Coordinates of C-alpha atoms in Angstrom, one line a residue:
M297 CA -267.0 -47.0 26.0
S298 CA -264.3 -44.8 24.5
A299 CA -261.9 -42.9 26.8
I300 CA -262.5 -39.1 27.3
K301 CA -259.9 -37.1 25.4
F302 CA -258.9 -33.5 26.2
S303 CA -257.3 -30.9 23.9
S304 CA -253.7 -29.9 24.7
S305 CA -255.0 -26.5 26.0
R306 CA -257.5 -28.2 28.3
R307 CA -254.8 -30.6 29.6
Y308 CA -252.6 -27.6 30.3
A309 CA -255.3 -25.8 32.2
L310 CA -256.0 -28.8 34.4
A311 CA -252.3 -29.2 35.1
V312 CA -252.0 -25.6 36.2
A313 CA -255.1 -25.9 38.4
G314 CA -253.8 -29.0 40.0
G315 CA -250.4 -27.3 40.6
I316 CA -252.1 -24.4 42.4
A317 CA -254.2 -26.8 44.5
I318 CA -251.1 -28.7 45.6
A319 CA -249.2 -25.4 46.4
L320 CA -252.1 -24.1 48.5
A321 CA -252.4 -27.4 50.3
T322 CA -248.7 -27.4 51.0
A323 CA -249.0 -23.9 52.4
G324 CA -251.8 -25.0 54.7
I325 CA -254.6 -23.3 52.7
S326 CA -257.4 -25.4 51.2
Y327 CA -258.2 -24.8 47.5
G328 CA -260.8 -22.0 47.2
E329 CA -259.9 -20.7 50.7
T330 CA -258.3 -17.3 51.3
A331 CA -255.9 -16.4 54.0
R332 CA -257.4 -15.0 57.2
T333 CA -256.6 -11.4 57.7
I334 CA -255.1 -10.6 61.1
K335 CA -255.3 -7.0 62.2
I336 CA -252.2 -6.0 64.3
A337 CA -251.7 -2.8 66.3
T338 CA -248.1 -1.8 66.8
S339 CA -246.3 1.1 68.4
A340 CA -246.3 4.3 66.3
E341 CA -243.7 6.2 68.2
S342 CA -241.1 3.7 69.7
K343 CA -238.2 3.7 67.3
P344 CA -236.5 1.3 66.8
L345 CA -239.0 -1.1 68.4
A346 CA -241.7 0.1 66.0
W347 CA -242.5 3.5 64.6
G348 CA -244.2 5.3 61.7
A349 CA -247.2 7.6 61.2
I350 CA -250.4 6.6 63.1
G351 CA -252.6 4.6 60.7
V352 CA -249.7 3.6 58.5
E353 CA -247.8 0.3 58.4
P354 CA -244.8 0.8 60.7
Q355 CA -241.2 -0.2 60.5
G356 CA -238.7 -1.5 63.1
Y357 CA -237.8 -4.6 65.0
E358 CA -241.3 -5.9 65.8
P359 CA -242.7 -5.2 62.3
D360 CA -239.8 -7.1 60.8
L361 CA -240.3 -10.0 63.2
L362 CA -244.0 -10.0 62.4
K363 CA -243.2 -10.3 58.7
A364 CA -240.9 -13.2 59.4
I365 CA -243.7 -14.9 61.3
N366 CA -246.2 -14.3 58.6
A367 CA -243.8 -15.8 56.0
K368 CA -244.0 -19.1 57.9
L369 CA -247.8 -18.9 58.3
P370 CA -249.2 -18.2 54.8
Q371 CA -252.7 -19.2 56.1
Y372 CA -252.8 -15.7 57.6
K373 CA -252.4 -12.2 56.1
F374 CA -250.9 -9.9 58.7
E375 CA -252.0 -6.2 58.4
M376 CA -250.0 -3.9 60.7
E377 CA -251.1 -0.4 61.7
G378 CA -249.3 2.1 63.8
V379 CA -251.4 2.9 66.8
S380 CA -250.9 5.3 69.8
D381 CA -249.8 3.4 72.9
I382 CA -252.9 4.3 74.9
A383 CA -255.2 2.9 72.1
Q384 CA -253.4 -0.5 71.5
E385 CA -254.8 -2.5 74.4
T386 CA -258.2 -0.8 74.2
G387 CA -258.5 -1.8 70.5
L388 CA -257.3 -5.3 71.3
A389 CA -259.8 -5.8 74.2
T390 CA -262.7 -4.7 72.0
G391 CA -261.7 -7.0 69.1
K392 CA -260.8 -4.1 66.7
Y393 CA -257.4 -5.8 66.5
D394 CA -256.5 -9.4 66.7
M395 CA -252.9 -8.8 68.0
A396 CA -251.0 -6.0 69.6
C397 CA -247.2 -5.6 69.8
G398 CA -245.5 -2.9 71.7
G399 CA -242.8 -4.4 73.9
Y400 CA -245.3 -5.7 76.3
Y401 CA -244.5 -7.4 79.6
K402 CA -246.5 -10.4 80.8
S403 CA -248.7 -9.7 83.8
P404 CA -251.5 -11.6 85.6
E405 CA -253.9 -8.9 84.5
R406 CA -253.0 -9.2 80.9
A407 CA -253.0 -13.0 81.0
K408 CA -256.6 -12.9 82.2
Q409 CA -257.7 -10.5 79.5
F410 CA -255.7 -11.7 76.5
I411 CA -254.0 -14.8 75.0
I412 CA -250.2 -14.5 75.5
P413 CA -248.0 -16.9 73.5
E414 CA -245.5 -18.7 75.8
N415 CA -242.5 -17.8 73.6
P416 CA -241.5 -14.1 73.8
M417 CA -240.9 -11.7 70.9
G418 CA -237.8 -10.2 72.5
A419 CA -236.3 -8.8 75.7
S420 CA -236.4 -5.4 77.3
L421 CA -233.1 -4.5 78.8
M422 CA -233.2 -1.9 81.6
K423 CA -230.1 0.4 81.5
I424 CA -228.9 3.5 83.3
Y425 CA -227.9 6.4 81.1
S426 CA -225.4 8.9 82.7
K427 CA -222.6 11.2 81.6
K428 CA -219.2 9.7 80.9
G429 CA -217.1 9.6 84.0
S430 CA -220.0 9.6 86.4
G431 CA -219.1 6.2 87.9
I432 CA -222.7 5.1 87.7
K433 CA -222.8 1.5 86.6
E434 CA -225.5 -0.2 88.7
M435 CA -228.6 0.7 90.7
K436 CA -226.8 1.2 94.1
D437 CA -224.7 3.9 92.4
L438 CA -227.8 6.0 92.2
V439 CA -227.9 6.7 95.9
G440 CA -227.8 10.4 96.4
K441 CA -228.2 11.0 92.6
R442 CA -230.9 13.0 90.8
I443 CA -232.9 10.5 88.8
V444 CA -235.0 11.6 85.9
P445 CA -238.7 11.2 86.9
T446 CA -240.4 8.1 85.6
T447 CA -243.9 7.6 84.3
A448 CA -246.3 6.9 87.2
G449 CA -247.3 3.2 87.1
G450 CA -245.1 2.5 84.1
G451 CA -242.7 -0.5 83.8
T452 CA -239.6 1.6 84.7
Y453 CA -241.3 3.0 87.8
K454 CA -242.4 -0.5 88.9
F455 CA -238.9 -1.9 88.4
I456 CA -237.3 0.8 90.5
M457 CA -239.9 0.4 93.3
N458 CA -239.4 -3.4 93.3
W459 CA -235.6 -2.9 93.4
Q460 CA -235.9 -0.5 96.3
K461 CA -238.1 -3.0 98.1
E462 CA -235.6 -5.8 97.6
N463 CA -232.6 -3.5 98.5
P464 CA -233.8 -1.3 101.4
Q465 CA -230.2 -0.6 102.5
Y466 CA -229.9 1.7 99.4
K467 CA -232.3 4.7 99.5
L468 CA -233.1 6.1 96.1
E469 CA -234.8 9.4 95.5
V470 CA -237.5 8.5 92.9
T471 CA -240.1 10.9 91.5
A472 CA -243.1 9.7 89.5
S473 CA -244.3 11.9 86.7
S474 CA -247.2 12.0 84.2
A475 CA -245.7 14.7 82.1
G476 CA -244.9 12.4 79.2
I477 CA -241.7 14.2 78.3
P478 CA -240.1 12.4 75.3
Y479 CA -237.0 10.4 76.2
P480 CA -234.7 12.4 73.8
N481 CA -235.5 15.4 75.9
R482 CA -234.8 13.4 79.1
L483 CA -231.4 12.6 77.7
D484 CA -230.8 16.3 77.1
E485 CA -231.6 16.9 80.7
V486 CA -228.9 14.4 81.7
Q487 CA -226.5 16.0 79.3
N488 CA -227.1 19.6 80.7
G489 CA -226.8 18.4 84.3
K490 CA -230.4 18.9 85.4
F491 CA -230.4 15.2 86.3
D492 CA -227.6 12.7 86.9
A493 CA -229.2 9.6 85.4
L494 CA -232.0 8.2 83.3
V495 CA -233.3 4.7 83.9
L496 CA -235.1 3.3 80.8
P497 CA -235.4 0.2 78.6
S498 CA -232.8 0.3 75.9
N499 CA -235.0 -0.7 73.0
L500 CA -236.4 2.8 72.5
G501 CA -233.5 4.1 70.4
E502 CA -231.6 5.9 73.0
Q503 CA -228.2 5.0 71.5
T504 CA -229.3 6.5 68.2
V505 CA -230.2 9.8 69.9
I506 CA -226.9 9.8 71.8
D507 CA -224.9 9.2 68.6
N508 CA -226.9 11.7 66.4
K509 CA -226.7 14.5 69.0
K510 CA -223.2 13.6 70.0
L511 CA -224.1 13.5 73.7
D512 CA -221.5 12.8 76.3
I513 CA -223.7 10.0 77.7
V514 CA -223.1 6.3 78.1
A515 CA -225.3 3.3 78.9
S516 CA -224.6 0.8 81.7
D517 CA -224.8 -2.9 81.2
P518 CA -228.4 -4.2 81.7
V519 CA -229.4 -3.8 85.3
Y520 CA -232.6 -5.9 84.6
S521 CA -234.1 -7.7 81.7
N522 CA -237.6 -8.8 81.1
N523 CA -239.2 -10.8 78.2
T524 CA -241.6 -8.9 75.9
Y525 CA -244.6 -10.6 74.4
M526 CA -247.3 -10.1 71.8
L527 CA -250.9 -9.9 73.1
I528 CA -253.8 -11.7 71.2
H529 CA -257.5 -10.9 71.4
R530 CA -259.1 -13.7 73.4
S531 CA -261.5 -15.7 71.2
E532 CA -262.0 -19.3 70.2
E533 CA -260.8 -18.6 66.7
N534 CA -257.6 -16.9 68.0
K535 CA -256.5 -19.9 70.0
V536 CA -255.2 -21.6 66.9
L537 CA -253.5 -18.3 65.8
A538 CA -251.8 -18.2 69.2
D539 CA -250.5 -21.7 68.9
D540 CA -249.3 -21.1 65.4
V541 CA -247.5 -17.9 66.4
N542 CA -246.0 -19.5 69.5
R543 CA -244.5 -22.4 67.4
V544 CA -243.0 -20.0 64.8
L545 CA -241.5 -17.7 67.5
K546 CA -239.4 -20.6 68.8
E547 CA -238.4 -21.6 65.2
L548 CA -237.2 -18.0 64.6
K549 CA -235.2 -17.9 67.8
D550 CA -233.6 -21.3 67.1
D551 CA -232.7 -20.4 63.5
G552 CA -231.0 -17.1 64.4
T553 CA -233.6 -14.8 62.8
I554 CA -234.4 -13.0 66.1
D555 CA -230.7 -12.5 66.8
K556 CA -230.2 -11.0 63.3
L557 CA -233.1 -8.6 63.7
S558 CA -232.0 -7.5 67.2
Q559 CA -228.5 -6.8 65.8
K560 CA -230.0 -4.8 62.9
W561 CA -232.4 -2.7 65.0
F562 CA -230.8 -2.5 68.5
G563 CA -227.1 -3.1 67.7
E564 CA -226.9 -5.8 70.4
D565 CA -227.8 -9.4 71.0
I566 CA -231.0 -9.6 73.1
V567 CA -231.5 -13.4 72.6
K568 CA -229.2 -14.3 75.4
Y569 CA -231.5 -12.4 77.8
M570 CA -234.7 -14.1 76.6
K571 CA -235.6 -16.5 79.3

């Protein structure tokens, strides 16, 4: 039996097809298989953590980190969408989104409801913002001071309450509020003397506001730090996704990517605070 012969064009087509198959296999995608689309809800109003119009792909620290993760996981196609804070966890719980990122803390309640990768996305650094020369550098310096009201039930309120419980010798005057006043306006209230200090995580862009408005306000060193995590919709299919993301997060921390992104967006190294 004579050997089968192919034309040069036929041989070229086979070679190209073979090359594509090898490339896909190397990337972890089988020939004929498309990347799985992962819907991600991110903050729409938390510059520089993540911001942009609602319904539009956002920009910021977390979106850049998500892009770096996706680059190492070509078997997925990440689609990010800016979502209001109140709608993120609701959409994640119902399965509208596969992942949510918004500077989330880990809690027992969230761990029961969602899959949370072991490795964090970053760190939230709690700082005290006060006027230059105020002498306020740590929490005990807030005794007798007018503290900007904090959102009832929010992370800052819980931190202050826990600190007060652990340090009963220092009595702070803390007011909870549900007014939702934007933090730039809160900084203005410290500037004009209505309040003496604002306690808030530093990853919301306070320093940019201070610089742009030329406010006479300084930030303390971190008085508390807490890891921030992404949340993943709990399903059998997403267990593999969570394992993949967890592995890549460690790689990006070890290779310096997270440090570079934190310097770019926050102007400081947050990696040293990531536990």
